[in-house]
Short mmCIF file of C-alpha atoms in Angstrom, two decimals:
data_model
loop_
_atom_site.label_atom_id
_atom_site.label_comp_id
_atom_site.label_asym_id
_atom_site.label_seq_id
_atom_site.Cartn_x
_atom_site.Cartn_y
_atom_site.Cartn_z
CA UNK A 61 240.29 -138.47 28.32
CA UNK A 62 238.53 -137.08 25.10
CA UNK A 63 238.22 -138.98 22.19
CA UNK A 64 238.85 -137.59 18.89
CA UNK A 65 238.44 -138.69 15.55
CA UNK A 66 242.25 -139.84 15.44
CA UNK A 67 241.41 -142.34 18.52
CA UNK A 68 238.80 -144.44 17.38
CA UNK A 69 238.40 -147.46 14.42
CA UNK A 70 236.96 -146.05 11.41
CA UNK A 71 233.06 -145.87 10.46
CA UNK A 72 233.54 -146.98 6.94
CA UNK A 73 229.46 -146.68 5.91
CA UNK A 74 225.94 -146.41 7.20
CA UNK A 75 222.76 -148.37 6.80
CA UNK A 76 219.53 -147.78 8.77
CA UNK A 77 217.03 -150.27 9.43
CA UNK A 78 213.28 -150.35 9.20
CA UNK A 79 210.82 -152.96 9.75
CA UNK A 80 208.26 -153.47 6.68
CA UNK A 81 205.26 -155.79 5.73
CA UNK A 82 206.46 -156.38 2.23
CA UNK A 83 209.63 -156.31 0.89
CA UNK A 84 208.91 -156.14 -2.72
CA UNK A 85 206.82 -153.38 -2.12
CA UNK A 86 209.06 -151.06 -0.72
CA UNK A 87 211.99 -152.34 -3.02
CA UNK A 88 209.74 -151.35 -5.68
CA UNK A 89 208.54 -147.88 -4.15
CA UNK A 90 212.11 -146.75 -3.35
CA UNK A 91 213.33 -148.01 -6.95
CA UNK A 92 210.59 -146.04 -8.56
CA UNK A 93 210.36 -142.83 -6.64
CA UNK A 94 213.85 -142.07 -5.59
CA UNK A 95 216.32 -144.38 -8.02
CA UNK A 96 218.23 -146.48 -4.42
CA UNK A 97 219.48 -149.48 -5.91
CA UNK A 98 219.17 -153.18 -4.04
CA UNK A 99 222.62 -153.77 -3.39
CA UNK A 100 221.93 -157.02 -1.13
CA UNK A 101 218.98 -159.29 -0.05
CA UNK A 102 218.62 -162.38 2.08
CA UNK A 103 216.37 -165.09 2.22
CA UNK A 104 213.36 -162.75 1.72
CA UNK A 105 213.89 -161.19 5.15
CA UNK A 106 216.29 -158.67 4.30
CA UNK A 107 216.72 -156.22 1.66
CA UNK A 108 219.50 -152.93 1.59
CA UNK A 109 219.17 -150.11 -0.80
CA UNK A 110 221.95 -147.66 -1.71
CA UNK A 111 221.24 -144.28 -1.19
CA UNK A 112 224.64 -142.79 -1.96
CA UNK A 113 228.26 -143.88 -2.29
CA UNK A 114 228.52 -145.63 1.45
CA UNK A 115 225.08 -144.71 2.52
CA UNK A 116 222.22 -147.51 2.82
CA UNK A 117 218.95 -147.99 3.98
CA UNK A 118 218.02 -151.73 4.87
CA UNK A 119 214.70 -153.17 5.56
CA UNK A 120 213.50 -156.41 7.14
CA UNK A 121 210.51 -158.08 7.09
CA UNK A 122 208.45 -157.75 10.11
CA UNK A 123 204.69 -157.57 11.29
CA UNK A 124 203.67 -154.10 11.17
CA UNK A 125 200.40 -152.80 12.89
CA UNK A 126 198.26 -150.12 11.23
CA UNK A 127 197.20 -148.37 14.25
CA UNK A 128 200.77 -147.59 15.57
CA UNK A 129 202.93 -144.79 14.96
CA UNK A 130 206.10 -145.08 12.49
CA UNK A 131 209.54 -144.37 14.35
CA UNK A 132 211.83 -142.58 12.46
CA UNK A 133 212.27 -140.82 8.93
CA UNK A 134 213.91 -141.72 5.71
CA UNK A 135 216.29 -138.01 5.37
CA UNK A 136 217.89 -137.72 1.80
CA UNK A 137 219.48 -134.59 1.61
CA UNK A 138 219.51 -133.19 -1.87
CA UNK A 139 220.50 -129.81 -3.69
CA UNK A 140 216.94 -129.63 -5.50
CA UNK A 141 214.49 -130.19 -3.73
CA UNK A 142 211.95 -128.69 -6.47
CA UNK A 143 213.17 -130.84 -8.69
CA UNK A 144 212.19 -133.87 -6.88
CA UNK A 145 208.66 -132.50 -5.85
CA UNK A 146 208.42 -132.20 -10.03
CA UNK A 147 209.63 -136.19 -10.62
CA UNK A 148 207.71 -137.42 -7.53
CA UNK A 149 204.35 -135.76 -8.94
CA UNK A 150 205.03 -136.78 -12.54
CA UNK A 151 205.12 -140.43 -11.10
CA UNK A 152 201.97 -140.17 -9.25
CA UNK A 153 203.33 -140.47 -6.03
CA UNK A 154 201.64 -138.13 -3.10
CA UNK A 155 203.49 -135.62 -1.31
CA UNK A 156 202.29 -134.25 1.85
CA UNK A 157 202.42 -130.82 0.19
CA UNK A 158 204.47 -128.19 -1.59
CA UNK A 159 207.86 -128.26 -0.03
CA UNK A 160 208.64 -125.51 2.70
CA UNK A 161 211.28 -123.27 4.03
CA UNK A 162 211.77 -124.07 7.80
CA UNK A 163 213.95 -121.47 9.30
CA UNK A 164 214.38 -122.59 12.43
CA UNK A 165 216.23 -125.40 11.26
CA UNK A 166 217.24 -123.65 8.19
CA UNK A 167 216.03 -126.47 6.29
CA UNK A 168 213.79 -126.93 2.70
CA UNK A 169 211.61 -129.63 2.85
CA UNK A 170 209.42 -132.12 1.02
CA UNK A 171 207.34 -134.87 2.78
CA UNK A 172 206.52 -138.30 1.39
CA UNK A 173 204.74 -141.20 3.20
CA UNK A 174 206.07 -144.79 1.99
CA UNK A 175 203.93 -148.10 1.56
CA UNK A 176 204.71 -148.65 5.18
CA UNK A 177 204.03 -145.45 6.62
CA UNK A 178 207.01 -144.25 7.32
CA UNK A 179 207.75 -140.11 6.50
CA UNK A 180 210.17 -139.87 3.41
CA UNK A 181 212.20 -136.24 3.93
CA UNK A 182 213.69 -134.62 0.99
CA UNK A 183 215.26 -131.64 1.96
CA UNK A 184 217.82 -129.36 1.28
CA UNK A 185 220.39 -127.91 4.35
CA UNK A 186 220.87 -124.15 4.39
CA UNK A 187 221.54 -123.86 7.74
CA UNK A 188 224.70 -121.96 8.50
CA UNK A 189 227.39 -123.91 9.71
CA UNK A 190 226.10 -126.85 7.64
CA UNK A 191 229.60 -129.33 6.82
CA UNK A 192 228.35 -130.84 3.73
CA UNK A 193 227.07 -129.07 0.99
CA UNK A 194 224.82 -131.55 -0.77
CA UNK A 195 225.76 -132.46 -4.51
#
């Protein structure tokens, strides 16, 4: 049997989780470099930031050590990505470079590195056959 979108319970929003040393300072970093609102925190341990309407990025509190690799990528998908090279610079914060055309993804992309580590993408779809045209 195939399942189709008709036969399943809905998926209503997203979060994705990432392990940091210090929650304040990533609240803070996120908050000042890309505008993601804390929506919800617990205890100290946990902490979710809204990246769009029903989109989230959550972070809990966890040992992390500096001489292992990050997992994973923070993606926000934007319709200016020059824009947000501009802001990002005019706030001090490092980029990993000028952002750059990838055509074999057909993507336009800027790279970040957060408090923790992990690679902040800011990039902008132009792929062909893309579904969502970003706003």
């Amino acid at each position: 049997m195939t399942v189709s979108a008709q036969t399943h319970p809905p998926i209503n929003q997203t979060i994705s989780f990432f392990r940091v040393n210090d929650l304040q300072r990533t609240h803070a970093f996120y908050e000042r470099a890309f505008g993601l609102r804390l929506v919800f925190e617990r205890d100290g341990k946990v902490l979710i930031l809204q990246a769009t309407g029903e989109s989230f990025f959550g972070f809990v509190k966890g040992e992390l050590p500096a001489d292992e690799p990050r997992m994973g990528a923070i993606t926000l998908v934007s319709s200016d990505v020059d824009d947000w090279s501009k802001r990002l610079a005019e706030l001090g914060i490092e980029t990993k470079g000028p952002p750059i055309f990838k055509p074999e993804f057909g993507i336009y992309i800027l790279y970040v590195t957060d408090p923790d580590g992990y690679t902040v993408e800011v990039l902008e779809m132009r792929a062909e056959g893309w579904p969502h045209k970003a706003q």
